[in-house]
PDB file of C-alpha atoms in Angstrom:
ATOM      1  CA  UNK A   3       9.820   5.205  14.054  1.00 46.00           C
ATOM      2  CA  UNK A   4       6.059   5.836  14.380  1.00 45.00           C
ATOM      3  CA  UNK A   5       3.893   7.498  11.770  1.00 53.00           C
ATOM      4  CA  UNK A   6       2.169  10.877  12.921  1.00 52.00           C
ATOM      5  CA  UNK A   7      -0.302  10.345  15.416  1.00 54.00           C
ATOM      6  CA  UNK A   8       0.786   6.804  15.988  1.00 63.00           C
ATOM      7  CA  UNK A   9      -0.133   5.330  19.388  1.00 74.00           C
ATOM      8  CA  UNK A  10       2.586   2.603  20.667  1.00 82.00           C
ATOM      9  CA  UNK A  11       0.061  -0.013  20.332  1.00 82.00           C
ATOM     10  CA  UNK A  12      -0.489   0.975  16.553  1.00 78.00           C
ATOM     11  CA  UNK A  13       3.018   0.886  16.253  1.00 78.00           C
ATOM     12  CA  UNK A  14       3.682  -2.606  17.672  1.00 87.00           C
ATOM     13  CA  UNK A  15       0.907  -4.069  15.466  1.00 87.00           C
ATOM     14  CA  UNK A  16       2.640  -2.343  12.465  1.00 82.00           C
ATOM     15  CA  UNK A  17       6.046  -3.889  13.315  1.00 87.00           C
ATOM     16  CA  UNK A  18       4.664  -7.112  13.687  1.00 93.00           C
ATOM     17  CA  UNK A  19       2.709  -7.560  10.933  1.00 91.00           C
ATOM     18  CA  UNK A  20       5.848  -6.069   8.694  1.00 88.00           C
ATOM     19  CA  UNK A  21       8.190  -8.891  10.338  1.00 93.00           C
ATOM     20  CA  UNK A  22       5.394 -11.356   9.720  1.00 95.00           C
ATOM     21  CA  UNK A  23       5.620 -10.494   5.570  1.00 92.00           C
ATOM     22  CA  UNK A  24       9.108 -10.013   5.698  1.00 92.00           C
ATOM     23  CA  UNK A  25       9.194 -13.806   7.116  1.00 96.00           C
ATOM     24  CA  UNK A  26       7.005 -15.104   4.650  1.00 96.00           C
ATOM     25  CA  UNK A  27       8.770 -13.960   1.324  1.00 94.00           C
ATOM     26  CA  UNK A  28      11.595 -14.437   2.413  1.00 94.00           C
ATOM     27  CA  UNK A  29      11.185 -17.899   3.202  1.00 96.00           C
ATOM     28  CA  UNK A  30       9.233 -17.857   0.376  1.00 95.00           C
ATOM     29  CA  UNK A  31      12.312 -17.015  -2.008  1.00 93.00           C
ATOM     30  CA  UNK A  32      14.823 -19.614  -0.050  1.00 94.00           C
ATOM     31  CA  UNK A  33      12.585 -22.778  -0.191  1.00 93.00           C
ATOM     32  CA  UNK A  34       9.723 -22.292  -3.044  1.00 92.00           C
ATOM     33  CA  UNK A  35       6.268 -21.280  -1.386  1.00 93.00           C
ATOM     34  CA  UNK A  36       5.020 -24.343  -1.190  1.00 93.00           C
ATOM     35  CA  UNK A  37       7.396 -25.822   0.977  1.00 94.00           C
ATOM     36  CA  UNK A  38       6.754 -22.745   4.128  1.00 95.00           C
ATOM     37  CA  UNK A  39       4.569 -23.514   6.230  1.00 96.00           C
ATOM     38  CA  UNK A  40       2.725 -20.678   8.976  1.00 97.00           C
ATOM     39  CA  UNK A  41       4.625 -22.355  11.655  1.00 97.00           C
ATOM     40  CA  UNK A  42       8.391 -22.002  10.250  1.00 97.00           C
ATOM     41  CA  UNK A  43       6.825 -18.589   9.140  1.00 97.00           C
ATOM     42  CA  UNK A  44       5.607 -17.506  12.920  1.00 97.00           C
ATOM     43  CA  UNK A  45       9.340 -18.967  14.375  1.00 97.00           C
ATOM     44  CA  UNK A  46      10.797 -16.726  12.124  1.00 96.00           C
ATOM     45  CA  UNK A  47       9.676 -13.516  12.817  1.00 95.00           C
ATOM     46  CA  UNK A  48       9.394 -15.226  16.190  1.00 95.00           C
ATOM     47  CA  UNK A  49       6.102 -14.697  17.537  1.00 96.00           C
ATOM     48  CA  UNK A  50       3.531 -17.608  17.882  1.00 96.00           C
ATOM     49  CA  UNK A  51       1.162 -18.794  15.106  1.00 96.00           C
ATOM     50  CA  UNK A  52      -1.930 -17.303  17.325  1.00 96.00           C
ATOM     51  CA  UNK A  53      -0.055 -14.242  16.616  1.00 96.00           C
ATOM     52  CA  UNK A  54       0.816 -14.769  12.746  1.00 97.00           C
ATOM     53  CA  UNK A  55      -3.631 -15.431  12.458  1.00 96.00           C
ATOM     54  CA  UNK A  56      -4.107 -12.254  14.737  1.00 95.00           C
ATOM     55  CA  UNK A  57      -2.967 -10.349  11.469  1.00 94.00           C
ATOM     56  CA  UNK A  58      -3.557 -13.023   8.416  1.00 94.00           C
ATOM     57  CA  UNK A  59      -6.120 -15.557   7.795  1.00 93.00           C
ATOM     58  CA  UNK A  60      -3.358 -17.399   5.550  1.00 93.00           C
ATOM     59  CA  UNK A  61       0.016 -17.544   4.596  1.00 94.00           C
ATOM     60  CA  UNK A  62      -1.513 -16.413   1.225  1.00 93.00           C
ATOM     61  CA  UNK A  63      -2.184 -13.295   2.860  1.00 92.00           C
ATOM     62  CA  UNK A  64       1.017 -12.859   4.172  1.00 93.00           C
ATOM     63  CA  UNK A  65       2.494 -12.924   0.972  1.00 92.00           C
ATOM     64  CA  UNK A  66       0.255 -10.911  -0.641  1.00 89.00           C
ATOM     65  CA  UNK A  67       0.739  -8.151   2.128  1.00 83.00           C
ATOM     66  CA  UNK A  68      -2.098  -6.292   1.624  1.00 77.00           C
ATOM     67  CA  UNK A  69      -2.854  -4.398   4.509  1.00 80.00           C
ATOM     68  CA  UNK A  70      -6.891  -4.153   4.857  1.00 81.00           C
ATOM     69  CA  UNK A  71      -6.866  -1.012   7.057  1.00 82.00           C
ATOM     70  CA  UNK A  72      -4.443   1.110   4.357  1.00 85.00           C
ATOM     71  CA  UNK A  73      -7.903   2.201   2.230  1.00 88.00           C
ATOM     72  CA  UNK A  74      -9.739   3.300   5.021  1.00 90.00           C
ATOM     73  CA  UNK A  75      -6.741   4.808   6.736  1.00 89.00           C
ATOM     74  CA  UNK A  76      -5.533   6.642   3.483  1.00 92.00           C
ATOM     75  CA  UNK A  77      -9.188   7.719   2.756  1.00 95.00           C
ATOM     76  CA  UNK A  78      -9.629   8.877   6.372  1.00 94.00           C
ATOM     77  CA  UNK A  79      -6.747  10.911   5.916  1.00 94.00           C
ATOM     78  CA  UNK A  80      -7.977  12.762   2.534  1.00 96.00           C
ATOM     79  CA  UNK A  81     -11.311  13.576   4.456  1.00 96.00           C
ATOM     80  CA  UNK A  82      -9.228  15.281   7.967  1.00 95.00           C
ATOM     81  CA  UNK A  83      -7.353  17.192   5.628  1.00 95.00           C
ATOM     82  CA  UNK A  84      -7.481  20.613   7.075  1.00 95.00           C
ATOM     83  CA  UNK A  85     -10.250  23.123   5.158  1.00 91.00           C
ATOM     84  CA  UNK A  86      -8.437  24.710   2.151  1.00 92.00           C
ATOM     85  CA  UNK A  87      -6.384  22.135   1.415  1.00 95.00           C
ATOM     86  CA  UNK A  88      -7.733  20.585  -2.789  1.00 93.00           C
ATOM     87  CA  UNK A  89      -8.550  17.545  -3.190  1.00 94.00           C
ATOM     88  CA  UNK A  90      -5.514  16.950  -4.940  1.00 94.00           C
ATOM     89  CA  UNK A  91      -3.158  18.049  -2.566  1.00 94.00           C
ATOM     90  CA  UNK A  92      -5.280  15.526  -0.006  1.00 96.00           C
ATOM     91  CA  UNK A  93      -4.637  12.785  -1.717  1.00 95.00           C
ATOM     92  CA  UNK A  94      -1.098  13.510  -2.330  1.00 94.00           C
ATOM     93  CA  UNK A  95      -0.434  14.209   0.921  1.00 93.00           C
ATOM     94  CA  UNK A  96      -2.686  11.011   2.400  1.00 93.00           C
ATOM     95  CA  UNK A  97      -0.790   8.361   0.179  1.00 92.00           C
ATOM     96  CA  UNK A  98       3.143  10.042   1.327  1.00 91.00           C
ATOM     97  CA  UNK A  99       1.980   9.861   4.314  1.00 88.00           C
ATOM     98  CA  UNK A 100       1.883   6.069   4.009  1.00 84.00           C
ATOM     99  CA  UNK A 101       5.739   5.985   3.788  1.00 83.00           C
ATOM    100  CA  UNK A 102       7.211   5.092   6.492  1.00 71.00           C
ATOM    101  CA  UNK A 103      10.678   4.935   6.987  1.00 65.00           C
ATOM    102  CA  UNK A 104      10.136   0.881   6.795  1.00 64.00           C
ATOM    103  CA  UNK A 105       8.999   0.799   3.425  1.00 70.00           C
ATOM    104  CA  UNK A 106      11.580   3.359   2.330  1.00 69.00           C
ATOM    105  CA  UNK A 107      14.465   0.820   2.936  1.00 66.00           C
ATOM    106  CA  UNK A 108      12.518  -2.373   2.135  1.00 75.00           C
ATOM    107  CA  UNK A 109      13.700  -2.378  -1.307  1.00 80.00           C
ATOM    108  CA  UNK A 110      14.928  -5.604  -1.440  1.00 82.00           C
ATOM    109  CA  UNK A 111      11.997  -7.345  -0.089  1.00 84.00           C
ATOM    110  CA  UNK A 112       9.574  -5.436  -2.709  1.00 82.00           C
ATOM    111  CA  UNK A 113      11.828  -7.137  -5.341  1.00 84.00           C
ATOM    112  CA  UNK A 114      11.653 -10.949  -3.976  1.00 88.00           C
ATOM    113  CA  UNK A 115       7.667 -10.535  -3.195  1.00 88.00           C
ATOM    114  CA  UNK A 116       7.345  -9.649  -6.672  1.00 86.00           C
ATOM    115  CA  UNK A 117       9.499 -12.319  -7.493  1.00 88.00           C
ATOM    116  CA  UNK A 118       7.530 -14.981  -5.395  1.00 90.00           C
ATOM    117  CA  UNK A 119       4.330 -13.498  -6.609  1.00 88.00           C
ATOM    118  CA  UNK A 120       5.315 -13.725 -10.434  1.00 86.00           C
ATOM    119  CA  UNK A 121       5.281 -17.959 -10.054  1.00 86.00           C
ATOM    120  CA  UNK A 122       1.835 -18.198  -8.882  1.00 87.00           C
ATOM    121  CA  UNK A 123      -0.373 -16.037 -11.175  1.00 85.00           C
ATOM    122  CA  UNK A 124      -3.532 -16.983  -8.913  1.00 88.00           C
ATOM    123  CA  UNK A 125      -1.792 -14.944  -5.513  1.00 87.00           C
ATOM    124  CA  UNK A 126      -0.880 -11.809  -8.389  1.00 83.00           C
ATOM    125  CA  UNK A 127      -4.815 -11.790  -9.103  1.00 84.00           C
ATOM    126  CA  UNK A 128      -5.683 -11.510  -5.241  1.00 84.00           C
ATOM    127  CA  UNK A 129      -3.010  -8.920  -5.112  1.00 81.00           C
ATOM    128  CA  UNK A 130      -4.343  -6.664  -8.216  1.00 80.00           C
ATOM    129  CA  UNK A 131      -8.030  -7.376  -6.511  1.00 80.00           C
ATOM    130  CA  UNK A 132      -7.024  -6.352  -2.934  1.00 78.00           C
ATOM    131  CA  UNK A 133      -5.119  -2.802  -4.525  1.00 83.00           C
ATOM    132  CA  UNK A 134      -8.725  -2.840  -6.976  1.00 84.00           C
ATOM    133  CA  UNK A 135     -10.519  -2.522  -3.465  1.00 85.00           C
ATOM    134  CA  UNK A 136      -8.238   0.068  -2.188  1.00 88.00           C
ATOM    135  CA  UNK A 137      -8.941   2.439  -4.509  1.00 91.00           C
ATOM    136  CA  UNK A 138     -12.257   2.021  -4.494  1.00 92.00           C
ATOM    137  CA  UNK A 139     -12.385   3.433  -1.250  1.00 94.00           C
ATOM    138  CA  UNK A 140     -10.245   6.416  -1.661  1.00 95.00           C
ATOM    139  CA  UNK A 141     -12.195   7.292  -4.592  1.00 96.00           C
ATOM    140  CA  UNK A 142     -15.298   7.155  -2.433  1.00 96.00           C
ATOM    141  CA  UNK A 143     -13.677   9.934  -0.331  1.00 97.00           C
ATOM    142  CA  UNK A 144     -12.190  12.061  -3.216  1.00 96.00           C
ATOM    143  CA  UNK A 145     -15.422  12.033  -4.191  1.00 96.00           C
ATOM    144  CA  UNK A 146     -16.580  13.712  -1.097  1.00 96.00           C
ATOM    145  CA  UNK A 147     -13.920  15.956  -0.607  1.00 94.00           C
ATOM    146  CA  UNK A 148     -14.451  17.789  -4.155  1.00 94.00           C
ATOM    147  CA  UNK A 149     -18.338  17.828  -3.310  1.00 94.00           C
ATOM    148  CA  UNK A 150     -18.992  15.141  -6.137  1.00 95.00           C
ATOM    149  CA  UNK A 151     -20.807  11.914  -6.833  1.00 93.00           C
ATOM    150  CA  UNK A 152     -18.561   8.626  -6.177  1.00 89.00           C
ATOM    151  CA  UNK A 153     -19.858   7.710 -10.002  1.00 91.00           C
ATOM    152  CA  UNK A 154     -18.127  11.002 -11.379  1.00 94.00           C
ATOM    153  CA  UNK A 155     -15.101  10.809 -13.313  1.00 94.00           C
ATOM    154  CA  UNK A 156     -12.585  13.096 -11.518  1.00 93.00           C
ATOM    155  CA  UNK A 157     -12.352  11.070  -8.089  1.00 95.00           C
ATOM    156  CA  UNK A 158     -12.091   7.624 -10.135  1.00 94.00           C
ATOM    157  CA  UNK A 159      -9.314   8.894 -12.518  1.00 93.00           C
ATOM    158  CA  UNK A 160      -7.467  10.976  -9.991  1.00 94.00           C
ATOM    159  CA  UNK A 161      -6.640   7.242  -7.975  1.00 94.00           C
ATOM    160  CA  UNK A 162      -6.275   5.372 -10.819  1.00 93.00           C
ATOM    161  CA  UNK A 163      -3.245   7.919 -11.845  1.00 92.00           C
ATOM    162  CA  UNK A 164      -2.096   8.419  -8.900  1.00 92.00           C
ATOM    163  CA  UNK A 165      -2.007   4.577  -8.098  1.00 91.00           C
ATOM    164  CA  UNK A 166      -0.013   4.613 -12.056  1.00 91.00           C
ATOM    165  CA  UNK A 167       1.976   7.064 -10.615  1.00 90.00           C
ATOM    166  CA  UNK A 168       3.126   4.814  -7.116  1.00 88.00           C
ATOM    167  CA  UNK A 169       3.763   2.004  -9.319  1.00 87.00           C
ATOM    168  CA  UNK A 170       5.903   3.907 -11.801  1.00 88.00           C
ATOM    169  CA  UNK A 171       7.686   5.063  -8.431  1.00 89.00           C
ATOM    170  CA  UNK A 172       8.343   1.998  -7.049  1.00 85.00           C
ATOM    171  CA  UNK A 173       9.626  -0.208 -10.057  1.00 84.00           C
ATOM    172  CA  UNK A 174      12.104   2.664 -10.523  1.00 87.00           C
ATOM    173  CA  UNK A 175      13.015   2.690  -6.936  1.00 86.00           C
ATOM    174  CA  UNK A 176      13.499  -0.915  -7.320  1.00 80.00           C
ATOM    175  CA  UNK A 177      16.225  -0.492 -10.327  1.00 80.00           C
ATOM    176  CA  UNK A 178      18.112   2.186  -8.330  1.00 82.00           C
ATOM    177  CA  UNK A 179      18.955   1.969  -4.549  1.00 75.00           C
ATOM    178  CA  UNK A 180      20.399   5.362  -4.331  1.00 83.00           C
ATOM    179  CA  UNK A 181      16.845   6.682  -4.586  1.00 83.00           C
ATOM    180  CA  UNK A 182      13.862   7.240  -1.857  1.00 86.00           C
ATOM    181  CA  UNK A 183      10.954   6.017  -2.591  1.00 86.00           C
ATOM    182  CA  UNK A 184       9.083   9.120  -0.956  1.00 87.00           C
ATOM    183  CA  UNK A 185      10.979  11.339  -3.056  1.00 90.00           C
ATOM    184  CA  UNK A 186      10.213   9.564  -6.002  1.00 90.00           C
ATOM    185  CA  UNK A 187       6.247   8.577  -5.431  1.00 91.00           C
ATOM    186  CA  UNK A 188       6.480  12.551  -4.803  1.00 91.00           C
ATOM    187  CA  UNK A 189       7.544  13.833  -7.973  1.00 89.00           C
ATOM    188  CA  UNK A 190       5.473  11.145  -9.578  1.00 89.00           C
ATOM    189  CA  UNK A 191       2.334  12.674  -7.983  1.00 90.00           C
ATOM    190  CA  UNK A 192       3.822  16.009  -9.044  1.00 89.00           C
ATOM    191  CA  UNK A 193       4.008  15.295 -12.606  1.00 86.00           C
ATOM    192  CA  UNK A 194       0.509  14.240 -13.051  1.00 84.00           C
ATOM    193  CA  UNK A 195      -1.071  16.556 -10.664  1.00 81.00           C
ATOM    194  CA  UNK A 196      -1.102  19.883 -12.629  1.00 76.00           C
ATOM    195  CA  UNK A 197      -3.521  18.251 -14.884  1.00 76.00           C
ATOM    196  CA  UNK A 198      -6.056  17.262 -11.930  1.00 71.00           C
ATOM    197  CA  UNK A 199      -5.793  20.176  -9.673  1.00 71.00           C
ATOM    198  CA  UNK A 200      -8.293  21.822 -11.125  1.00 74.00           C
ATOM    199  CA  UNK A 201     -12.125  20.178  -9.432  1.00 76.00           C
ATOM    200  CA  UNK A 202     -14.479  20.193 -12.324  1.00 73.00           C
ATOM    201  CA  UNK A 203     -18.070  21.119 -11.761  1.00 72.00           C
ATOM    202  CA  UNK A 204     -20.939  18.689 -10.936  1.00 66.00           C
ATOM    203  CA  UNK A 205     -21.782  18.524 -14.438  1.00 62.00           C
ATOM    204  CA  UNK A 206     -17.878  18.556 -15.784  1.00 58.00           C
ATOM    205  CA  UNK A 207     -16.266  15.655 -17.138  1.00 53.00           C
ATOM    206  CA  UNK A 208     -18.521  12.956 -15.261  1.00 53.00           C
ATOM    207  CA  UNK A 209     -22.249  11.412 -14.413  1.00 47.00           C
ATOM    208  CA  UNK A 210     -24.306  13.069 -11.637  1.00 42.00           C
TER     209      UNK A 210
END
C-alpha cells in the first residue's frame, strides 16, 4: 500500500529497503550477526548486493534500519502542513503519517532487531545517535512552524516527548499483538499534547 502522495518508484524503493532489514535481522537472529554476510543477506530478500549498497553502506546499517530520509521527510511534512493547523497538531500528524501499514504488522521483527541490537552495545549507540539526528531536524522545523528560534525550548521538548511518547507506544505494542501501533503512538501523542498545544511567546519558556 503506498503512503499519501507516494509515487510507484518511492514505493518500490520503500519495499526494498524494508525486505532488505527484514533479511538482515532475521538472519541476524537465526545464525548470530557475525556469521551473515551482505551476500546471504542480498539472496535473501533476493535482489543483488549492488542493490543491498544502493540503500546501505553496511550490513551495520541494515540492522540498524535507520532510514536517513525519515527526518527530512517528517520535518517536510510539519512545514506543508496546511495554514491553521498548530504546531502541535503538525507534528502529530507528520510522525502518524509515518505508519504505514508495513510497520503496523512488523511486530515481530521490531522485537528480534531489538533483540539482535541488545548483544552488540556499539550498533545500539549508532542507533540512539541516528534517532539523536532525527530529531534534531524536526526540531529545526517546529521551530519554524511556531515562529521561534531552533535554540528555544518548546520545539526541542515537544520532539523529545513526542519521540518518549513513540517509544512508550511501541514497547507496548510489542507486549500485546491485539493492538495497532497507530492507534497507540496516537493516544500517546494525545496524552502529552494538551500540555504543549499552547506556542509560548518568543520570550516564553526558552533563549532567543
Amino acid at each position: 500500500m503506498n503512503q499519501p502522495g507516494e509515487s510507484l518508484r518511492e514505493s518500490k524503493k520503500r519495499r526494498t529497503r524494508a525486505a532488505l532489514e527484514r533479511a538482515t535481522v532475521r538472519l541476524s537472529a537465526e545464525r548470530g550477526y557475525d556469521h551473515v554476510t551482505v551476500e546471504e543477506i542480498a539472496a535473501e530478500a533476493d535482489v543483488s548486493m549492488r542493490t543491498f549498497f544502493n540503500y546501505f553502506a553496511s550490513k551495520d546499517e541494515a540492522l540498524i534500519g535507520a532510514d536517513p530520509e525519515m527526518g527530512p521527510r517528517v520535518a517536510g511534512r510539519v512545514l506543508a502542513a496546511p495554514d491553521g493547523v498548530t504546531p502541535f497538531a503538525a507534528y502529530q500528524q507528520a510522525v502518524l503519517a509515518e505508519i504505514t501499514d508495513e510497520l503496523d504488522s512488523a511486530r515481530d521483527l521490531w522485537l528480534l532487531r531489538k533483540e539482535v541490537l541488545t548483544q552488540r552495545p556499539d550498533l545500539l549507540l549508532r542507533a540512539f545517535a541516528s534517532s539523536a539526528e532525527s530529531e534534531q531536524q524536526l526540531a529545526a522545523a517546529v521551530a519554524a512552524r511556531a515562529g521561534l528560534p531552533e535554540s528555544h525550548t518548546y520545539p526541542r521538548l515537544l520532539v523529545a516527548a513526542g519521540s518518549a511518547a513513540f517509544r512508550c507506544a511501541v514497547t507496548r505494542w510489542a507486549l500485546d499483538d491485539s493492538l495497532a501501533l497507530g492507534d497507540l503512538v496516537r493516544e500517546a501523542l494525545e496524552m502529552f499534547g494538551t500540555g504543549l498545544a499552547h506556542v509560548p511567546h518568543h520570550d516564553e519558556g526558552g533563549t532567543s
